[in-house]
mmCIF file of C-alpha atoms in Angstrom:
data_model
loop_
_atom_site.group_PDB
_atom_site.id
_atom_site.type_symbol
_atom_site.label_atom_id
_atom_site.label_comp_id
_atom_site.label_asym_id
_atom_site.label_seq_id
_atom_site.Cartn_x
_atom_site.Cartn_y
_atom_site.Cartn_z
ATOM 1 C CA UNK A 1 -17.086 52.194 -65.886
ATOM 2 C CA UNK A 2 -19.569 54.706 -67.067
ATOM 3 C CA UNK A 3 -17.369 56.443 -68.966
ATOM 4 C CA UNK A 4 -16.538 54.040 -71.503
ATOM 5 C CA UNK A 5 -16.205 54.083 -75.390
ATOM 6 C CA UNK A 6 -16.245 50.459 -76.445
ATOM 7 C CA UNK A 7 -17.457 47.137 -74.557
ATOM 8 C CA UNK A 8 -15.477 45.641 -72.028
ATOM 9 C CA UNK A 9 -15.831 42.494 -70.016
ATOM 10 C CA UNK A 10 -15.617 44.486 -66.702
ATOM 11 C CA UNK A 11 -12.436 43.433 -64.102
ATOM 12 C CA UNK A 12 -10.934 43.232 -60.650
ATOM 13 C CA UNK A 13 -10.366 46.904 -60.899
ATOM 14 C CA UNK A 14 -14.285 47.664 -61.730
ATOM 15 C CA UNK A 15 -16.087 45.080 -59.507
ATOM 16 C CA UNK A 16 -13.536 46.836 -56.866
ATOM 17 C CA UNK A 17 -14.769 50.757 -57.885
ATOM 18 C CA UNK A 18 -18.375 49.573 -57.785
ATOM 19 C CA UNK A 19 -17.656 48.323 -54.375
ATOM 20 C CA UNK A 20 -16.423 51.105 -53.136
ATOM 21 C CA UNK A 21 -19.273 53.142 -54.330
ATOM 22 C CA UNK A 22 -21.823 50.835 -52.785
ATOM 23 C CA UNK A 23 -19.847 52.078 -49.362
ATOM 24 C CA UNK A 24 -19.412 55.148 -49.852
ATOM 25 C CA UNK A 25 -21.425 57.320 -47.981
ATOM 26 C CA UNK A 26 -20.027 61.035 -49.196
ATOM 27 C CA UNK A 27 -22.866 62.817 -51.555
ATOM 28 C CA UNK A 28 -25.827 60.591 -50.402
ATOM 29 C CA UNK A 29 -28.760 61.794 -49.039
ATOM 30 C CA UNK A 30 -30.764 59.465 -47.188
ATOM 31 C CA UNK A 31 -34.540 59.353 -48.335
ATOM 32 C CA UNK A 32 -35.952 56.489 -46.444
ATOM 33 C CA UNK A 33 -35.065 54.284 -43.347
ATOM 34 C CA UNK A 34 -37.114 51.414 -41.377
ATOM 35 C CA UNK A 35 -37.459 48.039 -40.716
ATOM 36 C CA UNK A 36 -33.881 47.554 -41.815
ATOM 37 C CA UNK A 37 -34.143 48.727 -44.987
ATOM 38 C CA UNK A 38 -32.061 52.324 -46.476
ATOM 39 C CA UNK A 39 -33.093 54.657 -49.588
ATOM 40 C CA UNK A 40 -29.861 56.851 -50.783
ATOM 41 C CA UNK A 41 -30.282 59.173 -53.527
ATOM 42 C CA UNK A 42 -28.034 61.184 -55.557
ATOM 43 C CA UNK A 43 -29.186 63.903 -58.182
ATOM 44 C CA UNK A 44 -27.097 63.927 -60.478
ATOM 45 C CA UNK A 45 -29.397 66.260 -63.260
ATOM 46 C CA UNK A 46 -32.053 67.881 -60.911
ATOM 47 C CA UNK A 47 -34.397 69.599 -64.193
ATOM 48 C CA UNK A 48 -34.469 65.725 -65.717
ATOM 49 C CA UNK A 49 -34.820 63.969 -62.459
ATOM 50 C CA UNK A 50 -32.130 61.991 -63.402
ATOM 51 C CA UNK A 51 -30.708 60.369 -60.752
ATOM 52 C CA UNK A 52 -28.787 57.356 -58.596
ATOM 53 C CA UNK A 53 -30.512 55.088 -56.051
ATOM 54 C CA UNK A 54 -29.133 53.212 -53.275
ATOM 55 C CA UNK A 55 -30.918 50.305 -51.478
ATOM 56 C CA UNK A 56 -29.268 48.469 -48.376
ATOM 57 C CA UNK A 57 -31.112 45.353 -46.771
ATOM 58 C CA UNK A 58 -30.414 43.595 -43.685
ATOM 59 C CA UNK A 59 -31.871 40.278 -44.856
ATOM 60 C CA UNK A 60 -31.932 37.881 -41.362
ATOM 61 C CA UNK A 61 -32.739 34.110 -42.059
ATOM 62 C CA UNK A 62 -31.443 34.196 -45.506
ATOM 63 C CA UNK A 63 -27.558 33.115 -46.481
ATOM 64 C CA UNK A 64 -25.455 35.358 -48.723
ATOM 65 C CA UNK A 65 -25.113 32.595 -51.255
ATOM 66 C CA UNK A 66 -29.116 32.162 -51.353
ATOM 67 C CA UNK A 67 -30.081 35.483 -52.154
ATOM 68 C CA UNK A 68 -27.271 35.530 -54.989
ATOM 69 C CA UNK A 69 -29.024 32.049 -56.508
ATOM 70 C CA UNK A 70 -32.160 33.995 -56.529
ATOM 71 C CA UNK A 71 -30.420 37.238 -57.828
ATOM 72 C CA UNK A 72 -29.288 35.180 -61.022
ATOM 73 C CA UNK A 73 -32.854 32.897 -61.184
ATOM 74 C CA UNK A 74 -34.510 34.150 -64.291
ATOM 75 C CA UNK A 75 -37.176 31.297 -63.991
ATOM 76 C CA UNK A 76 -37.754 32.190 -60.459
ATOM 77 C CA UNK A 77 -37.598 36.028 -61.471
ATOM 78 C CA UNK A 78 -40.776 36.067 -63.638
ATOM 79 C CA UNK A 79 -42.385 34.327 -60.373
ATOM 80 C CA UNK A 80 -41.683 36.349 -57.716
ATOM 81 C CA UNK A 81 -40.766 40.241 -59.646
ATOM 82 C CA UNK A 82 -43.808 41.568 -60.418
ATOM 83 C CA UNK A 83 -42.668 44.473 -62.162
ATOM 84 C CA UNK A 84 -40.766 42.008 -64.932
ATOM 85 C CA UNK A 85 -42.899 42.562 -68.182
ATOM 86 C CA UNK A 86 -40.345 39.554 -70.223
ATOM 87 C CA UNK A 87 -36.678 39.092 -69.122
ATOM 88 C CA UNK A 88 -34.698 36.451 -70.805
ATOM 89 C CA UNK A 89 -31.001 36.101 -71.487
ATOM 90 C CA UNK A 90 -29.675 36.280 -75.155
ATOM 91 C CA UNK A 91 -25.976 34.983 -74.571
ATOM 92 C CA UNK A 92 -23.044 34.001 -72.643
ATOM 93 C CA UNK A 93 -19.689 36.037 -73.482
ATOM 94 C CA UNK A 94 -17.365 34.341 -70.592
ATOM 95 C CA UNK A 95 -17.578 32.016 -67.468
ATOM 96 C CA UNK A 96 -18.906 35.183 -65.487
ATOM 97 C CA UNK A 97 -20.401 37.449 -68.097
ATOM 98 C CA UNK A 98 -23.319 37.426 -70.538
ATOM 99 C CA UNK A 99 -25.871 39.426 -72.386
ATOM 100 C CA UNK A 100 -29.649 39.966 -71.307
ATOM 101 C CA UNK A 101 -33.009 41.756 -71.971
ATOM 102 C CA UNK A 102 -35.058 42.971 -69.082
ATOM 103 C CA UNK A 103 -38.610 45.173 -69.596
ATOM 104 C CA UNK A 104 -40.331 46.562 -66.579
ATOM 105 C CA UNK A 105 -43.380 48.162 -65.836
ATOM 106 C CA UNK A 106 -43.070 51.969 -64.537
ATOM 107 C CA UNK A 107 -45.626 53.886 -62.573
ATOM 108 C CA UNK A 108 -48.219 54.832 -64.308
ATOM 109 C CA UNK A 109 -49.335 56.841 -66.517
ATOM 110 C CA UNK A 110 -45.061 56.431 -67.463
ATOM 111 C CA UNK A 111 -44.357 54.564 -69.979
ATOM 112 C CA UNK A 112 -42.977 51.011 -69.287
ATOM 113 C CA UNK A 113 -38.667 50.777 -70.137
ATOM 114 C CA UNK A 114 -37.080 48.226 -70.966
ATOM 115 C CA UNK A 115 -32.962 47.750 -71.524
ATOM 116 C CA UNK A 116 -30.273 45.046 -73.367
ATOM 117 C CA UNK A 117 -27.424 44.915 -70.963
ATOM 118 C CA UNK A 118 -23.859 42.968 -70.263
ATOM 119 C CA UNK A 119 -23.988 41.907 -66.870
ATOM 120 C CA UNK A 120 -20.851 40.286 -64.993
ATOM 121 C CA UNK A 121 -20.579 38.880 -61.635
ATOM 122 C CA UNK A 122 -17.852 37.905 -59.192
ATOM 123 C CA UNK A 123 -17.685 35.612 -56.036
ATOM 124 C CA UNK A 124 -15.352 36.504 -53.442
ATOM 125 C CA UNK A 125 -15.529 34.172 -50.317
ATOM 126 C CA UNK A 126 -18.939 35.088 -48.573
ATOM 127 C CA UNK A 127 -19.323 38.084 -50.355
ATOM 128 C CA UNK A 128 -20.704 38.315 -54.185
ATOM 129 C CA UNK A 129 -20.938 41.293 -56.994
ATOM 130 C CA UNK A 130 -23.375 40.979 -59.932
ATOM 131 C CA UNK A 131 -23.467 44.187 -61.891
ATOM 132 C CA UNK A 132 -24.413 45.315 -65.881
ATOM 133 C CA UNK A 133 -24.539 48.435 -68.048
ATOM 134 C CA UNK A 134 -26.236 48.621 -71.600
ATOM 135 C CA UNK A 135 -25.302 47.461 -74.774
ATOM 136 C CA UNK A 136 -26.680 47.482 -78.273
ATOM 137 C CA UNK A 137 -27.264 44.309 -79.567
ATOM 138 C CA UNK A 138 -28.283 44.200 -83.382
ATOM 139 C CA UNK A 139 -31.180 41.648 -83.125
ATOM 140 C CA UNK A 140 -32.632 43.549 -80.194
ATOM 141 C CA UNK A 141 -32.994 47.002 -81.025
ATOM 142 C CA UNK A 142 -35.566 49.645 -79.542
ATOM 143 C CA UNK A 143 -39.234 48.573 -79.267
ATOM 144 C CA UNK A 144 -42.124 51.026 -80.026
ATOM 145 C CA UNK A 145 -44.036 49.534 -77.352
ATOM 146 C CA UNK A 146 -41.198 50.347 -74.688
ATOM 147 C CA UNK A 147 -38.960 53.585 -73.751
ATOM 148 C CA UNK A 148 -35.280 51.552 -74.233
ATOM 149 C CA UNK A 149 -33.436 52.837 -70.848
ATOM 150 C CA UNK A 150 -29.752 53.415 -70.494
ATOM 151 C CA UNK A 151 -28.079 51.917 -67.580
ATOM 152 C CA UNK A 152 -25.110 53.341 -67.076
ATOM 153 C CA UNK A 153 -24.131 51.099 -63.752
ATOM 154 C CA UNK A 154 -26.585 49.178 -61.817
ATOM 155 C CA UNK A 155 -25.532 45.981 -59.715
ATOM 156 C CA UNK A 156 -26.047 43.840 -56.172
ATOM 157 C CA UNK A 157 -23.174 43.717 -53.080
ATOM 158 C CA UNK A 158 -24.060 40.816 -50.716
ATOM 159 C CA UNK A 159 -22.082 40.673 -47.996
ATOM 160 C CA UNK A 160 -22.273 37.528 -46.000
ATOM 161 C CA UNK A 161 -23.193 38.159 -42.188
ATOM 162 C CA UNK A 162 -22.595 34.451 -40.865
ATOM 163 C CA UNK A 163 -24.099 31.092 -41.990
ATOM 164 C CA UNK A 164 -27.939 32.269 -42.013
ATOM 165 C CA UNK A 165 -28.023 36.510 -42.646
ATOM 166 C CA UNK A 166 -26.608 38.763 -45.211
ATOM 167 C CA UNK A 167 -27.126 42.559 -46.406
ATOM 168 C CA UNK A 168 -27.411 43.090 -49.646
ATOM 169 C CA UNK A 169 -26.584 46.653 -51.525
ATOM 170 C CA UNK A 170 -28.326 47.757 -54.900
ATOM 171 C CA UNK A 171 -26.966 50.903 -56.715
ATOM 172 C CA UNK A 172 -28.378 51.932 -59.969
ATOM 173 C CA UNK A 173 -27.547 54.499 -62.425
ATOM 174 C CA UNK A 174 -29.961 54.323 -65.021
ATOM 175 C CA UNK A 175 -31.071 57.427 -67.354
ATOM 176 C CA UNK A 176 -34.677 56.792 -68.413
ATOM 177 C CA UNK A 177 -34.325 58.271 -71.543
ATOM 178 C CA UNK A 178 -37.010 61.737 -70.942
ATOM 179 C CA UNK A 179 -37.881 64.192 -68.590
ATOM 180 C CA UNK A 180 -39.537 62.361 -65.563
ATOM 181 C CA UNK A 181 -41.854 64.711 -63.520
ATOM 182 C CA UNK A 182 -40.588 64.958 -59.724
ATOM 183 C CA UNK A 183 -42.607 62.961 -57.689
ATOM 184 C CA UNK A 184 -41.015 60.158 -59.367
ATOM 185 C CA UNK A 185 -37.844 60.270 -57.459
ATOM 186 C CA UNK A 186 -39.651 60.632 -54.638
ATOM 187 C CA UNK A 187 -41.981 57.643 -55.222
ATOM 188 C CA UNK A 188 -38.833 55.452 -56.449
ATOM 189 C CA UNK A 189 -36.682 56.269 -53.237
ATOM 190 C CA UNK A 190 -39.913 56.005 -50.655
ATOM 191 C CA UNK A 191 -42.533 53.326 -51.797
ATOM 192 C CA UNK A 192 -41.076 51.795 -54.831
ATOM 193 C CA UNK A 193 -37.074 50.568 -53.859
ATOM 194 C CA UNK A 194 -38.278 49.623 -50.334
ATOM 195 C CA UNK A 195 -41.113 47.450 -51.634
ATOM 196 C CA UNK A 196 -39.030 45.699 -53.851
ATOM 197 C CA UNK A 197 -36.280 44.953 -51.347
ATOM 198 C CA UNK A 198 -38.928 43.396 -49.216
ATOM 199 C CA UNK A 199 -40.455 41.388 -51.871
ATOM 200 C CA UNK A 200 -37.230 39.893 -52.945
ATOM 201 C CA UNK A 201 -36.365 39.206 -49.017
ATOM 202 C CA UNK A 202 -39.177 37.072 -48.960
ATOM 203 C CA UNK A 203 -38.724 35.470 -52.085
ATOM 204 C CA UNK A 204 -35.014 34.614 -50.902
ATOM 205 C CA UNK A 205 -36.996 32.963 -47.990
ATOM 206 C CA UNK A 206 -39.175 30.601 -49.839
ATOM 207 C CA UNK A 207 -36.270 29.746 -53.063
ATOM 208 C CA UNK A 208 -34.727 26.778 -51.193
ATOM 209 C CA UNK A 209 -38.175 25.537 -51.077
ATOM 210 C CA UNK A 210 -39.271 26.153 -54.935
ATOM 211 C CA UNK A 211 -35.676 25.203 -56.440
ATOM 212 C CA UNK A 212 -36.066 21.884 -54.732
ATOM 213 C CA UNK A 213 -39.108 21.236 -56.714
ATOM 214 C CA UNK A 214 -37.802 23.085 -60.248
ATOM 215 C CA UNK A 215 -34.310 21.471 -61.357
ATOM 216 C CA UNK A 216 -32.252 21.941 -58.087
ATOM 217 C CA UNK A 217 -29.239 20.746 -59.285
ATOM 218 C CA UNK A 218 -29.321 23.385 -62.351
ATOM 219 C CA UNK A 219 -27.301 26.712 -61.561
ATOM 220 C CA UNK A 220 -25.302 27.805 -64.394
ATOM 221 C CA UNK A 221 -23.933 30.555 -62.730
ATOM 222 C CA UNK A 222 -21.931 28.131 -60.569
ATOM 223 C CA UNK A 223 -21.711 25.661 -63.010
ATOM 224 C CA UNK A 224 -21.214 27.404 -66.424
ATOM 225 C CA UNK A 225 -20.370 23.863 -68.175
ATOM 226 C CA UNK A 226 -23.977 23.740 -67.641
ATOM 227 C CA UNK A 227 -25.064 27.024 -69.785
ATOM 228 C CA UNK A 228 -27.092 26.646 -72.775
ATOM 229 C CA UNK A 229 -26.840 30.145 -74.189
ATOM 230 C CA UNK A 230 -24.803 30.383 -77.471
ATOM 231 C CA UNK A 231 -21.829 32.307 -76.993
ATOM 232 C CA UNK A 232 -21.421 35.712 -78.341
ATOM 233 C CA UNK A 233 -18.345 37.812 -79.268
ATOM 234 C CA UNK A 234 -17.804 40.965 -78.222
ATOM 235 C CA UNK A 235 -17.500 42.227 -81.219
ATOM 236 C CA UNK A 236 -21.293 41.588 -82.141
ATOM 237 C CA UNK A 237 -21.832 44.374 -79.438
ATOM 238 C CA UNK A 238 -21.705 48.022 -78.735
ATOM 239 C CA UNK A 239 -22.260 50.771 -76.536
ATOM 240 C CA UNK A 240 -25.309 51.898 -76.141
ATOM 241 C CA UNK A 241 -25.335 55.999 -75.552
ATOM 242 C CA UNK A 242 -28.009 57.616 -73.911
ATOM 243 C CA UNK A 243 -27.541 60.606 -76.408
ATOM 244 C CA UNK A 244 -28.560 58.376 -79.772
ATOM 245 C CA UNK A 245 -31.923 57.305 -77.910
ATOM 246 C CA UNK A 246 -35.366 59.287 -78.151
ATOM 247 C CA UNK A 247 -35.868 61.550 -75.087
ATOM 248 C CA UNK A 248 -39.316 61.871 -73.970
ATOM 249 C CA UNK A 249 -41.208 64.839 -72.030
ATOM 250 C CA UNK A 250 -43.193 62.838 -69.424
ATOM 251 C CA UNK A 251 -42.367 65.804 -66.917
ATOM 252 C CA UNK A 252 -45.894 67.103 -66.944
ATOM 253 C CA UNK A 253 -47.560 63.768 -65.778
ATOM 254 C CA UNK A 254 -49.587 63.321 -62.782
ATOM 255 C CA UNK A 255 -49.539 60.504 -60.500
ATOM 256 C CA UNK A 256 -52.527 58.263 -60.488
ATOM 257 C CA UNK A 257 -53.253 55.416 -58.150
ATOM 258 C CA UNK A 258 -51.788 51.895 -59.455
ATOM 259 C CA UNK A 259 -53.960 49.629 -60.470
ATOM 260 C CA UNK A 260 -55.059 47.028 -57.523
ATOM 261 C CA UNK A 261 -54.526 43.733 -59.713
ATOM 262 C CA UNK A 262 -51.095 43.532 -59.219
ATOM 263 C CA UNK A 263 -49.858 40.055 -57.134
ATOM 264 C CA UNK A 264 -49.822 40.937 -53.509
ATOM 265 C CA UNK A 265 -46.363 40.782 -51.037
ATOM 266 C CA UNK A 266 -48.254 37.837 -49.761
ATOM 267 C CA UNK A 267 -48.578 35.765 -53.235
ATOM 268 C CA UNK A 268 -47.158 32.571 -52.420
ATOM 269 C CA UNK A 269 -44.355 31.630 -55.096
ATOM 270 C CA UNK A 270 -44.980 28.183 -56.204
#
């Protein structure tokens, strides 16, 4: 998949590669490991820190088809991911395939990314594969306020583990368009993914509760006759290169200490 030249709706043959890859164990090293949760990382461009993650989750109490509801939840996103600056979709392309914008905040003093990507996802029995790459959309292009990231492959394997459990995978492959200094791999693979696999566990644990109370019959991506989004045509899209995007030199940057006013692990989501 990352070596495409034009946009494609991905298929059987690429939700089965990124499988694979989410199991493959061969050129991983592991970075972090506790309280069933697994850092991977792969360096793929040591002097740019550029690099691929991998997250594995044991999540107990929570069923495979739960955490994928909350996985595809942009209205419970902006509730429980506190790293979302403004996600919002901008069209559907198929049953199992549309277009979205997600911005994020990065550790400061980085600046905060933000990407326009196709993202596709496939059920298969108790098992489920939501996964995107970048496009270029013409109404969406580069903000000066925000780096505009490259992912090249980034997506979700839950694997159902009986009626109540599940482990979910996360693999990303995103160039952040600069030199990052160092200790951001580090930080990403050590504090950062595992935080963020935790917070999402127990925001899997309290979404039955909130979707009963927010439009819990609405889930388009079971139901697309219920989507909303125009449709787009593939045409209206293209690849987005890394190489035609403004590199920055943050590689110099010190770490400084986040700022305390962020919502705590124990925020309740209401």
């Amino acid at each position: 998949m990352s070596g495409r030249d034009s946009v494609q709706i991905p298929d059987d043959r690429d939700f089965r590669a990124f499988r694979a890859e989410c199991e493959c164990e061969r050129g991983w090293s592991l970075s972090y490991s506790k309280a069933g949760v697994a850092v991977w990382v792969q360096l793929l461009e040591p002097e740019r820190s550029l690099h691929k993650i991998k997250c594995r989750m044991e999540c107990k109490d929570v069923a495979a088809e739960t955490l994928y509801d909350v996985l595809h939840d942009i209205e419970y996103r902006k509730k429980w991911d506190t790293n979302v600056i403004e996600t919002f979709d901008i069209g559907r392309l198929t049953v199992n395939a549309d277009v979205g914008y997600y911005a994020w905040k990065c550790p400061k003093p980085l600046k905060n990314r933000d990407v326009v990507t196709l993202r596709s996802w496939l059920p298969m029995g108790t098992d489920y594969i939501i996964m995107n790459y970048s496009v270029k959309h013409p109404k969406y292009p580069p903000r000066k306020d925000m780096v505009r990231a490259v992912s090249i492959q980034t997506g979700y394997l839950v694997e159902g583990k009986g009626a109540k459990s599940c482990t979910i995978t996360y693999l990303a492959q995103v160039d952040p368009k600069g030199s990052l200094p160092k200790w951001v791999v580090n930080k990403s693979s050590q504090f950062l993914a595992p935080k963020a696999m935790k917070k999402m566990y127990k925001a899997c644990l309290k979404y039955p509760d909130w979707k009963q109370r927010h439009n819990p019959g609405l889930k388009p991506w079971l139901f697309p006759e219920q989507s909303t989004l125009p449709a787009l045509a593939l045409s209206e899209l293209s690849i987005q290169h890394a190489a035609s995007l403004e590199n920055i030199d943050e590689s110099s940057l010190s770490e400084t200490k986040d700022d305390r006013g962020e919502a705590s692990d124990e925020d309740s989501v209401n």
